[in-house]
Structures are given as C-alpha cells and as structure tokens.
mmCIF file of C-alpha atoms in Angstrom:
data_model
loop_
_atom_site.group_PDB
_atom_site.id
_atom_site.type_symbol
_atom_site.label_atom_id
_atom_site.label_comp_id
_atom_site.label_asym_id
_atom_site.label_seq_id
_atom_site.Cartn_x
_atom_site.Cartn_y
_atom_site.Cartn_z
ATOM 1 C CA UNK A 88 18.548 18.019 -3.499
ATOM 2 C CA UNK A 89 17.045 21.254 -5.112
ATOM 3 C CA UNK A 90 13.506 21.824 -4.453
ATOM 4 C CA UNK A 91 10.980 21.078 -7.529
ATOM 5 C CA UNK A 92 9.016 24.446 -7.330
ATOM 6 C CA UNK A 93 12.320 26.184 -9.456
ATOM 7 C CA UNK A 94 12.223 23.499 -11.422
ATOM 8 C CA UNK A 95 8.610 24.283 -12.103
ATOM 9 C CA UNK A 96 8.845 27.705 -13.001
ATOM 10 C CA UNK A 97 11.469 27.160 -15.174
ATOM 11 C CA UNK A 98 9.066 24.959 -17.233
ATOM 12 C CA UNK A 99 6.021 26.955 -17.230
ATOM 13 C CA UNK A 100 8.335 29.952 -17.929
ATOM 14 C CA UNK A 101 10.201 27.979 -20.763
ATOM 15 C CA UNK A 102 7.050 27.047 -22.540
ATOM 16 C CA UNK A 103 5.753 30.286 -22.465
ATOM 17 C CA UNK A 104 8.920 31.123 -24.607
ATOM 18 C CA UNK A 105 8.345 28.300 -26.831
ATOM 19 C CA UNK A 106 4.715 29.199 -27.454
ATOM 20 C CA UNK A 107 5.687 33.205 -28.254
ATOM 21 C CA UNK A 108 8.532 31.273 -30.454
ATOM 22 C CA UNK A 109 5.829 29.941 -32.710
ATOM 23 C CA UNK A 110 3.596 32.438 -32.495
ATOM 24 C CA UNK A 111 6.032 34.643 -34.109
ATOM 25 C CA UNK A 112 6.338 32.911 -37.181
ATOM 26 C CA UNK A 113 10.040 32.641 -37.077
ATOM 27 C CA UNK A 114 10.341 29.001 -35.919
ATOM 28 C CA UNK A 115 12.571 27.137 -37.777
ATOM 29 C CA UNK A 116 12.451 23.454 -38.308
ATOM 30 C CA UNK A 117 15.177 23.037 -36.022
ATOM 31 C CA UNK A 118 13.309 24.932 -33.540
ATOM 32 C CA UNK A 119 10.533 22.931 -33.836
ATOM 33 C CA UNK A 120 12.866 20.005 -33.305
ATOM 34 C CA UNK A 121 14.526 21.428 -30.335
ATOM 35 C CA UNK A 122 10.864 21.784 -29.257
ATOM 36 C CA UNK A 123 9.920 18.271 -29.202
ATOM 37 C CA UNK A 124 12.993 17.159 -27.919
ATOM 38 C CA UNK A 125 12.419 19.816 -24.947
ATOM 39 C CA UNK A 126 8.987 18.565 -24.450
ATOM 40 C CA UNK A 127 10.074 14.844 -24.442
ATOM 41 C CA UNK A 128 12.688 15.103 -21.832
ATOM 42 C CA UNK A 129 10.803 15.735 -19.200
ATOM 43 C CA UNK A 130 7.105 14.974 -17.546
ATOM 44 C CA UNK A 131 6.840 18.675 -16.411
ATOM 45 C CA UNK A 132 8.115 20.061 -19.690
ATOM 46 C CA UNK A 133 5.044 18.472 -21.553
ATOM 47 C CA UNK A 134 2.579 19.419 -18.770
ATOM 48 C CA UNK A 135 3.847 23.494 -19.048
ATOM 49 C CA UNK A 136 3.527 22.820 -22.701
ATOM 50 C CA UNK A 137 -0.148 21.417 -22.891
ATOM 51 C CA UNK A 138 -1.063 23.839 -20.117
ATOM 52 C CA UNK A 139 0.365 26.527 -22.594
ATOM 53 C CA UNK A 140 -1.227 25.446 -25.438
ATOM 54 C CA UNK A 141 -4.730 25.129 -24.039
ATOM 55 C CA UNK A 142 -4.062 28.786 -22.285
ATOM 56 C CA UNK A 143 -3.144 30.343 -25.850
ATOM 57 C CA UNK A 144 -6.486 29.571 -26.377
ATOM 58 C CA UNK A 145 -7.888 32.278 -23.786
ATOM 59 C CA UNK A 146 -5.654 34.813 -25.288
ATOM 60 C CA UNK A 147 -6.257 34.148 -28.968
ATOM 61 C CA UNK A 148 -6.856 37.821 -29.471
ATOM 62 C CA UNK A 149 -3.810 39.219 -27.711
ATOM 63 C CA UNK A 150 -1.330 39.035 -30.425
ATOM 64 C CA UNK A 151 -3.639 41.042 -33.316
ATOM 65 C CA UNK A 152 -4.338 43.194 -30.641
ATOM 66 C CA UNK A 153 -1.013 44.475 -30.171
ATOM 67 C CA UNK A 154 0.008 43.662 -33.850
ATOM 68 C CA UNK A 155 -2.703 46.290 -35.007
ATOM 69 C CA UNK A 156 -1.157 49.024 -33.156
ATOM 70 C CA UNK A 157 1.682 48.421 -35.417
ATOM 71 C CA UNK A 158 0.293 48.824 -38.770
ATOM 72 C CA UNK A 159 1.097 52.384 -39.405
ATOM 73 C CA UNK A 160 4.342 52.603 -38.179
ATOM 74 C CA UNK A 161 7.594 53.292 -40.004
ATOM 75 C CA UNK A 162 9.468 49.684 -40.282
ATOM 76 C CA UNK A 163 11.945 50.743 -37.085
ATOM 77 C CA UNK A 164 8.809 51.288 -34.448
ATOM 78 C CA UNK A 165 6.629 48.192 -36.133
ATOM 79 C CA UNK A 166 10.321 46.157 -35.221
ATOM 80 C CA UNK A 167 9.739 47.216 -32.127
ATOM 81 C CA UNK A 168 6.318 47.127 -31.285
ATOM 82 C CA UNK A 169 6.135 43.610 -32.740
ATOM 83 C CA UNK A 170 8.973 42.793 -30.245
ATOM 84 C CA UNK A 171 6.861 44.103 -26.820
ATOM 85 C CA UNK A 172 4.060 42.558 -27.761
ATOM 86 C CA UNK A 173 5.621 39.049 -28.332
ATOM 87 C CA UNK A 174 7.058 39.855 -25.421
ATOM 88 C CA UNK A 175 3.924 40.446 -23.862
ATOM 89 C CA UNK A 176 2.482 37.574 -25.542
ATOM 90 C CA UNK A 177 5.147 35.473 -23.499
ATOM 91 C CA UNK A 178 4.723 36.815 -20.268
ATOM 92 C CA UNK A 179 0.993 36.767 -20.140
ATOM 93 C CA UNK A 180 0.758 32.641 -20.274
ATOM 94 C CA UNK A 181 3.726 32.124 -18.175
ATOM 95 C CA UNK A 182 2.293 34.243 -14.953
ATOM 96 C CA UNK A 183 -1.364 32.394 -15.422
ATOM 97 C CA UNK A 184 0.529 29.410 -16.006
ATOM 98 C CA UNK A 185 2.823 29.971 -12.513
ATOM 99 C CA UNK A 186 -0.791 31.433 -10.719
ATOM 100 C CA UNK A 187 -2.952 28.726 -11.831
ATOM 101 C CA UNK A 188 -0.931 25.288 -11.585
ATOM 102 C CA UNK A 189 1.682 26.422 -8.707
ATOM 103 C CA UNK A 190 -0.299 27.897 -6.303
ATOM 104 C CA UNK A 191 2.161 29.827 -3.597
ATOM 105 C CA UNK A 192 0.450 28.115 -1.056
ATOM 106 C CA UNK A 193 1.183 24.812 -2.359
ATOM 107 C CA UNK A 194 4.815 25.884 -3.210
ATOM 108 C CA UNK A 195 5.113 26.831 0.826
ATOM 109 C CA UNK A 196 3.291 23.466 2.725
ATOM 110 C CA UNK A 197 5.443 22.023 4.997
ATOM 111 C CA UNK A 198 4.309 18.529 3.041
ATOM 112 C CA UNK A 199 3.652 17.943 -0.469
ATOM 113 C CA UNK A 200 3.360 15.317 -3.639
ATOM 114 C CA UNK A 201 3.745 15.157 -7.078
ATOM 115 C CA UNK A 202 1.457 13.513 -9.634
ATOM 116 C CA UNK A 203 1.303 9.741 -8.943
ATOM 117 C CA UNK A 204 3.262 10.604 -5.786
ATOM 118 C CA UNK A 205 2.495 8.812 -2.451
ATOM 119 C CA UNK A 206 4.099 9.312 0.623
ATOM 120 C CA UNK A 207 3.641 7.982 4.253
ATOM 121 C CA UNK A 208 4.901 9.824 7.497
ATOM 122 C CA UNK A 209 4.372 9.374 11.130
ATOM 123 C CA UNK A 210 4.194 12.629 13.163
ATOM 124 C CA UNK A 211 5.777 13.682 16.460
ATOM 125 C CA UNK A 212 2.664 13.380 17.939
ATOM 126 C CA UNK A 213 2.537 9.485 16.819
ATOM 127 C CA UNK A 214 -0.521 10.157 14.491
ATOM 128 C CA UNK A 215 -0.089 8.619 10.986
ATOM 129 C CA UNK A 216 -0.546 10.827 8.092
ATOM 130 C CA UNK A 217 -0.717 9.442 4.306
ATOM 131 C CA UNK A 218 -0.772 11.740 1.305
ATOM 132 C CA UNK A 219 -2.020 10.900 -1.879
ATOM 133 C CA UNK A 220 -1.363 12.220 -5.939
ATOM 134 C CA UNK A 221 -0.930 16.014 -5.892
ATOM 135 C CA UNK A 222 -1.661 17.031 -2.628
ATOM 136 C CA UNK A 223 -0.620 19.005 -0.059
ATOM 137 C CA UNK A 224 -0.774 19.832 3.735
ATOM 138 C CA UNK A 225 0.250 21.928 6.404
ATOM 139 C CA UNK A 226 0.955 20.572 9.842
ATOM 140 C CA UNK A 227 0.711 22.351 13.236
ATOM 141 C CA UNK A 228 0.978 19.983 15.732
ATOM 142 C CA UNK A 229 1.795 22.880 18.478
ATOM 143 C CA UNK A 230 -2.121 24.205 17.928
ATOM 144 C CA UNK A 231 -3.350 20.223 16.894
ATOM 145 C CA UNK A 232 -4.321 21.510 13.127
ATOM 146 C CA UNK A 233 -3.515 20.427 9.524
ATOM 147 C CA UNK A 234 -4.920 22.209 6.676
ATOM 148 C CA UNK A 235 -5.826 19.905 3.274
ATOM 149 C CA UNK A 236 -4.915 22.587 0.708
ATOM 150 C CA UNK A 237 -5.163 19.973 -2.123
ATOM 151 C CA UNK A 238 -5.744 16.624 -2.433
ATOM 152 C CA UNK A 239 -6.026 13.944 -0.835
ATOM 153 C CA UNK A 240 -4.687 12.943 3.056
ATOM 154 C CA UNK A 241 -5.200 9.741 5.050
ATOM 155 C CA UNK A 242 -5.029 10.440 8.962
ATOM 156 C CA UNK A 243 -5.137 8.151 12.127
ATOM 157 C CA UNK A 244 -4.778 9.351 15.192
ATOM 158 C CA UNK A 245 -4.348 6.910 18.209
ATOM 159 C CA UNK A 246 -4.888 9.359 21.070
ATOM 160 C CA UNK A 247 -7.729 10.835 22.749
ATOM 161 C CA UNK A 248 -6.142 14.294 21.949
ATOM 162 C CA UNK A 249 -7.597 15.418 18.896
ATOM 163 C CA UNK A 250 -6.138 16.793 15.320
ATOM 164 C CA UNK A 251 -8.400 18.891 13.514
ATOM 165 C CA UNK A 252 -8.355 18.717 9.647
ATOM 166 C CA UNK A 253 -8.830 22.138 8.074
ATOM 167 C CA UNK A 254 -10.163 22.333 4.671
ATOM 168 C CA UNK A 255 -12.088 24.595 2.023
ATOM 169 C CA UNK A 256 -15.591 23.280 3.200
ATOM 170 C CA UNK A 257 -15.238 23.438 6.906
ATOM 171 C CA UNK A 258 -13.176 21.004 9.565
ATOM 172 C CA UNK A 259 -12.740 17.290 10.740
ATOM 173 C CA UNK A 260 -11.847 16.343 14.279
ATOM 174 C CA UNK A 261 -9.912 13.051 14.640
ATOM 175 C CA UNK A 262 -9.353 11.170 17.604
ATOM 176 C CA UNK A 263 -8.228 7.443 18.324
ATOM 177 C CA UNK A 264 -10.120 7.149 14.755
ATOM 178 C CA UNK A 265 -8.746 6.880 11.502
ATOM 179 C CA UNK A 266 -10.149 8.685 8.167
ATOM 180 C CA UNK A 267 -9.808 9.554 4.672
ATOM 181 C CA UNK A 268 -10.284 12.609 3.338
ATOM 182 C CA UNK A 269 -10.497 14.072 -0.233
ATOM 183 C CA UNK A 270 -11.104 18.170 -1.089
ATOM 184 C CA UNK A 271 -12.541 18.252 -4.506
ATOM 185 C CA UNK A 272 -14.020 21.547 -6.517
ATOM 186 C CA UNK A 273 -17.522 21.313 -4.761
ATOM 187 C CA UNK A 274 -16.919 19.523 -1.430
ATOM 188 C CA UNK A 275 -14.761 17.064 0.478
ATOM 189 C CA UNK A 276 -15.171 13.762 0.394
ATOM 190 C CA UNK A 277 -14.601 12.468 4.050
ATOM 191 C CA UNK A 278 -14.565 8.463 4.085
ATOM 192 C CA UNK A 279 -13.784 6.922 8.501
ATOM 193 C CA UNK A 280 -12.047 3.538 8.160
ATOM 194 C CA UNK A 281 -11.987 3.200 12.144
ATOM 195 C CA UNK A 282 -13.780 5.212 14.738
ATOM 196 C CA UNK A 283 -15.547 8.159 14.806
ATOM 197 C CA UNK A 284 -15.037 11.592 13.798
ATOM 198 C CA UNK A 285 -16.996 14.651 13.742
ATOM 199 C CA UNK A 286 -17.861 16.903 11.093
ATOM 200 C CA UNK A 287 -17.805 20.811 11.032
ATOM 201 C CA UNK A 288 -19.303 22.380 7.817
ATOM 202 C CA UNK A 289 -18.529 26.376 7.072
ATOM 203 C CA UNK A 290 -22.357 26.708 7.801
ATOM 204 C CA UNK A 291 -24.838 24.141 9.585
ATOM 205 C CA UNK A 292 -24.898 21.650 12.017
ATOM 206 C CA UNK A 293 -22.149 19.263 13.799
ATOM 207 C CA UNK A 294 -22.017 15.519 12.448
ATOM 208 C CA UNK A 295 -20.448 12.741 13.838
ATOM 209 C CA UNK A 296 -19.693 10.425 11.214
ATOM 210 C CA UNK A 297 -18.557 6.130 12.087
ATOM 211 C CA UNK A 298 -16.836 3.581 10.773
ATOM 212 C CA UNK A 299 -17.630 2.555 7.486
ATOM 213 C CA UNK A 300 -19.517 5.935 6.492
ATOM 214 C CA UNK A 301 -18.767 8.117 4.244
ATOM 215 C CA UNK A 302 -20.110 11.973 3.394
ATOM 216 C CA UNK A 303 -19.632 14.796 1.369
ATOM 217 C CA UNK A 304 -18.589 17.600 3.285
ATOM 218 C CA UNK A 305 -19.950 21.038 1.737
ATOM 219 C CA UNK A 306 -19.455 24.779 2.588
ATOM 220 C CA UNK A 307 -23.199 24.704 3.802
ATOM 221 C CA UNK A 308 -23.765 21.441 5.186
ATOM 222 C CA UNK A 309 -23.268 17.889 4.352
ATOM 223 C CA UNK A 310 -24.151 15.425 1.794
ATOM 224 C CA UNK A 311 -26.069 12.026 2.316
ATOM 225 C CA UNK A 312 -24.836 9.802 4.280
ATOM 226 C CA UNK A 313 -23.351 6.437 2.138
ATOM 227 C CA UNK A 314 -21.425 3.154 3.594
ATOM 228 C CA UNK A 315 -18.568 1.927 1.863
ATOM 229 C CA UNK A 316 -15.982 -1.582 3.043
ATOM 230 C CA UNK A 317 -12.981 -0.348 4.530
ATOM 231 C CA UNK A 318 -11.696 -3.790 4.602
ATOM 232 C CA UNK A 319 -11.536 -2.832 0.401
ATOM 233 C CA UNK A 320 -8.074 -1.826 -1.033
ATOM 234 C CA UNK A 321 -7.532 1.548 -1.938
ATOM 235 C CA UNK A 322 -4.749 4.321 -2.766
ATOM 236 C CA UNK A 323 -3.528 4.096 0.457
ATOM 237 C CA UNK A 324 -2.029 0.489 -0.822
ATOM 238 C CA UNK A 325 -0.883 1.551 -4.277
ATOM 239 C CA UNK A 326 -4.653 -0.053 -5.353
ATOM 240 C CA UNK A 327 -7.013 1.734 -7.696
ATOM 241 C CA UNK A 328 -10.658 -0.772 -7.527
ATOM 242 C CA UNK A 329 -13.270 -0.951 -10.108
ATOM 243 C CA UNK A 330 -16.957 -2.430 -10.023
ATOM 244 C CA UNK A 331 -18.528 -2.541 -13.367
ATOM 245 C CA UNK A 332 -17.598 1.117 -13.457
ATOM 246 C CA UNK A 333 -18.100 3.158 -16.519
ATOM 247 C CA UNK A 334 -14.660 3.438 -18.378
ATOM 248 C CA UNK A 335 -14.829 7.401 -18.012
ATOM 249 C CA UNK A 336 -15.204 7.621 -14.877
ATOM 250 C CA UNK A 337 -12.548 5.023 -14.272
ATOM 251 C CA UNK A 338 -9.944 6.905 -16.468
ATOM 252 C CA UNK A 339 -10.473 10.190 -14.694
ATOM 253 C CA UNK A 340 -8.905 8.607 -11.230
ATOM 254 C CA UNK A 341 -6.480 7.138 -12.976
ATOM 255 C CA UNK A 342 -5.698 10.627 -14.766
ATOM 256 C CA UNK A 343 -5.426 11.757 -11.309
ATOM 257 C CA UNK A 344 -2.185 9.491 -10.496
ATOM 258 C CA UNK A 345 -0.619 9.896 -13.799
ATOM 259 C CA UNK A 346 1.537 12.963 -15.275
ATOM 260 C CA UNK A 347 1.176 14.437 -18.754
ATOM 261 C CA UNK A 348 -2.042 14.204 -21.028
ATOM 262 C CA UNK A 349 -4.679 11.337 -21.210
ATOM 263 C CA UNK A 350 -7.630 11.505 -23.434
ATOM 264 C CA UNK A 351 -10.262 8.786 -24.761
ATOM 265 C CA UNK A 352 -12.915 8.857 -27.324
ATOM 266 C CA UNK A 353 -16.258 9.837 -26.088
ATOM 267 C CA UNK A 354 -17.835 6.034 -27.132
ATOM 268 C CA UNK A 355 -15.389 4.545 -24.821
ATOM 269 C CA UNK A 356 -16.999 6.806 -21.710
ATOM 270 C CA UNK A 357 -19.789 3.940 -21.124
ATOM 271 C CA UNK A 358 -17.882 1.029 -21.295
ATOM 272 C CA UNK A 359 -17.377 -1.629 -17.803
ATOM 273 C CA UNK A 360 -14.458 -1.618 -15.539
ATOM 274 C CA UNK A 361 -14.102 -4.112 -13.098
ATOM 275 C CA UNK A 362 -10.724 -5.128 -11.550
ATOM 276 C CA UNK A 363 -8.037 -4.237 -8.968
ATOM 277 C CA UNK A 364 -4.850 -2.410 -10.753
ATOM 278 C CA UNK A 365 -1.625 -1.019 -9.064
ATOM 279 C CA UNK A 366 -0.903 2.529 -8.969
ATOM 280 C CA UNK A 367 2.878 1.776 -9.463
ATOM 281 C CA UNK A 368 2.469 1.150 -13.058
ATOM 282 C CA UNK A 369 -0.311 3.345 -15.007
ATOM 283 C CA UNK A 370 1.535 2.372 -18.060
ATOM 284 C CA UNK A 371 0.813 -1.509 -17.515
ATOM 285 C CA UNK A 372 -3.077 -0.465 -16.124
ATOM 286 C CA UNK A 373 -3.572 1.391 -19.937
ATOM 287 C CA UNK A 374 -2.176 -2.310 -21.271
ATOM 288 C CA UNK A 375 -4.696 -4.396 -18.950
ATOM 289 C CA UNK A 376 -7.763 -2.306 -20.336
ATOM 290 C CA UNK A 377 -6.684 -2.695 -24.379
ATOM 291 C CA UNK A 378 -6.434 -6.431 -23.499
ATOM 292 C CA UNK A 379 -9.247 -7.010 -21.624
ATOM 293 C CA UNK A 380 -11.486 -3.890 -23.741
ATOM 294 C CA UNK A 381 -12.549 -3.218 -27.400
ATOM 295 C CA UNK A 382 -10.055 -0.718 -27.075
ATOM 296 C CA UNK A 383 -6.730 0.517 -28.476
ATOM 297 C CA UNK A 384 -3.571 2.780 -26.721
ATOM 298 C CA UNK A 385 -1.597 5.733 -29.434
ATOM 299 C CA UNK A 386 0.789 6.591 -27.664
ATOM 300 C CA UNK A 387 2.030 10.344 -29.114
ATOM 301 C CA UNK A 388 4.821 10.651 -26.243
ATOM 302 C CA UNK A 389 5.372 9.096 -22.955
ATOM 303 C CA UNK A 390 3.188 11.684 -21.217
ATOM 304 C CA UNK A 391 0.502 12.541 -24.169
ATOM 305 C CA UNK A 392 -1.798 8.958 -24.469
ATOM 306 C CA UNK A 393 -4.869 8.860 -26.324
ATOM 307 C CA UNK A 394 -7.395 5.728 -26.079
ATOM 308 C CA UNK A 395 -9.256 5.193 -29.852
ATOM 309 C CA UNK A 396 -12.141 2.387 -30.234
ATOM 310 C CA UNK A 397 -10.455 -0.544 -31.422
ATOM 311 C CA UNK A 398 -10.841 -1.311 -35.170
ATOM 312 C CA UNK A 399 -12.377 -4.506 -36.394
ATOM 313 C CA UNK A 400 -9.232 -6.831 -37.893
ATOM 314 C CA UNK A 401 -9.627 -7.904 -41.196
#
C-alpha cells in the first residue's frame, strides 16, 4: 500500500492549480465542473481545497501585484508576465499549504493517524500505546522515549522501567501507570487513569501527578490541579461524553474526529449537550443533535456541513 503523505501533496499541490485556474479568469464551466467533481471525490481533495481557499485570503494582493508590472508591456511580455505570476500565484499556496498542514516531521514519525483515525499497538517492550485523531509519535524504545508531536496518545506501561513522553511543554515519566495525554497550542493536557506519573515542565518544578488527576502541562510550569472519573468512557473506546456542555464547545471535539469542513451558527454556540455518542459514525452524532436540538444539518458535500437554527414549521 502507498503511503498517504504523496497522496497529500498531490492534493494540496492540485488545489493550488485549481485556485490559480480561477484566479485567472479562464475557467470554463466545465472546469468548474471538473472542479467539484475533483473536490467531491475525495476527503483530502476538499480539505486542500478549503485550506486553499482560506489561504488565498492571505495573499489577496499577490496577483495585482504582479499583474501591475504588466501594464506597460507590449501584448507578447504582458502574455508572459501574466503567465509567471499565475504561476507564482500557484506555487505560493501550495508550499504554505505542504509547510503548514504536512509538517515533515509528521510525514517522518514512525506512527501516525488520520482524521477520525484510531489505532491501538502494543510495543516490544509490552507497554500499550493508543493514538487518537491526527496525531503522531515517535518511538525509541532503545533510549525509553516517545515524542507526542501532535495529538493525542494513550500510554500504559506495566513495568517498573520507565518511558518518558516527550512533548512541546516539557516530559512525562510513566511507569506501571497508565495516562492520557493531549498537546494542544498552549499546553498539554496530561489526564493518569492508573498510577502515578511525574511531571517535567520546560521550566519549574517536578510534579507527581495520581490516579484520577488531571493537569495542564505548560512550558513554564503547570496548571491547577482538577479530578476527573476514569471509570468514564472516552476516545480511547470510540466514545465522545457530554454533560450539559455548551453545543460549541461540543462541536469543536467532534470537529477534531471528523474530515472536511464543519461550521454552526454562532446562536447555536450556547446551547446543552448531554449524551454519550460513538466516534465511528460523526455522520449519525450530527443526526442525534438535529433530533434531539432546535437545530437543522445542510449538508453542501459529504465533507463541507453547516448547522443553521432550526426554523419554526408552519
């Protein structure tokens, strides 16, 4: 089986060429067409295509730019300015594109997942490793390290030799304890289910942290310390939990575990959640909140959903 980082680039790199189609003003319907079709064949086509979009935004001034330098040309050097710079145009979006949303050092780890992607291993070592939506992980066992370079990971570890958990923030040492841990923009989110494992920050103090705690692990330090009921469900059994939790906040995990686009209204943000849904099916979660919600799903493709206030019948 091919490996999906080509396939990646290939998309990122095709929508690029789709977006410096339009731009050019050339497009034919049947381009357009072959557009949609392109972007409705695939989950990754319509992410590099939304990711395009929103990027064209950041280079809004690129195109007049170049196209000024034209003006005063005779017709043969306009052609052929007007052709660099669309090629410019092109290539500009599909580098960010490749920089910002394939990371080399997520194209390299040894382990990896996709959006709304699980996947369980055991290691030589015996340990137990779980990795949740779009994350990824390298594993030494030879010097006892992994380093979280995005996500989400689930670790136990049933001997007395420990694994060290690198991250952005600082390190977590694991032995005959089992934890969850989760590197977000500001800090990682380090949850122990069993045991006890102890906390390294970039700067500070040590902390050991128990069963049933749960801390946010900054560059500088660490966060408060919370409890939380590890006998609850989680990702880790295909289980996203809500407790009369505002509808935004809700949507935003669930965003996390499924590809493509998914926007709501901002009046829907403060709305109640409370229920256990499967991770399997984000299609059949959407359906469980119009029924139980005064809300409604438009669905524009498979992977672009948009959640609207539900009208008042007649």
């Amino acid at each position: 089986m091919s490996s999906p980082v080509p396939d990646a680039r290939q998309a990122v790199r095709a929508a690029a060429q789709w977006l410096a189609l339009l731009e050019s003003g050339s497009a034919s319907e049947q381009d357009r067409a072959n557009l949609q079709r392109w972007r409705d064949s695939c989950v990754s086509h319509e992410q590099a295509w939304q990711k395009a979009q929103a990027l064209r935004q950041r280079f809004a001034d690129l195109p007049s730019a170049l196209a000024l330098k034209s003006l005063d040309r005779p017709e043969p050097g306009r052609r052929v300015v007007l052709k660099r710079a669309l090629g410019a145009v092109a290539l500009v979006p599909a580098a960010w594109l490749i920089s910002r949303q394939l990371p080399l050092e997520i194209w390299q780890a040894d382990l990896h997942t996709a959006t709304g992607e699980r996947k369980q291993m055991q290691l030589a070592d015996g340990s137990s490793l779980q990795l949740s939506t779009a994350s990824a992980v390298d594993v030494d066992l030879q010097s006892r390290r992994l380093k979280l370079i995005e996500g989400e990971l689930s670790l136990k570890v049933p001997s007395a030799s420990p694994l060290t958990i690198q991250t952005k923030f600082g390190q977590i040492s694991v032995s005959q304890s089992e934890v969850c841990v989760r590197q977000e923009a500001r800090g990682c989110r380090v949850s122990v289910y069993n045991g006890a494992v102890q906390l390294q920050p970039l700067q500070g103090a040590a902390l050991a942290l128990r069963s049933g705690q749960q801390v946010s692990l900054q560059a500088v330090g660490v966060g408060p310390i919370s409890s939380f009921d590890v006998l609850a469900p989680g990702w880790r059994e295909g289980v996203l939990m809500a407790k009369n939790q505002p509808l935004g906040d809700f949507l935003r995990e669930l965003g996390t575990y499924r590809p493509g686009v998914l926007r709501w209204e901002p009046e829907l943000e403060a709305l109640r959640v409370t229920g256990s849904f499967r991770l399997d099916d984000t299609d059949r979660v959407l359906a469980l909140l119009a029924a139980s919600l005064p809300l409604e799903v438009h669905s524009r493709t498979r992977y672009w959903v948009t959640l609207l206030p539900r009208k008042n019948s007649v």
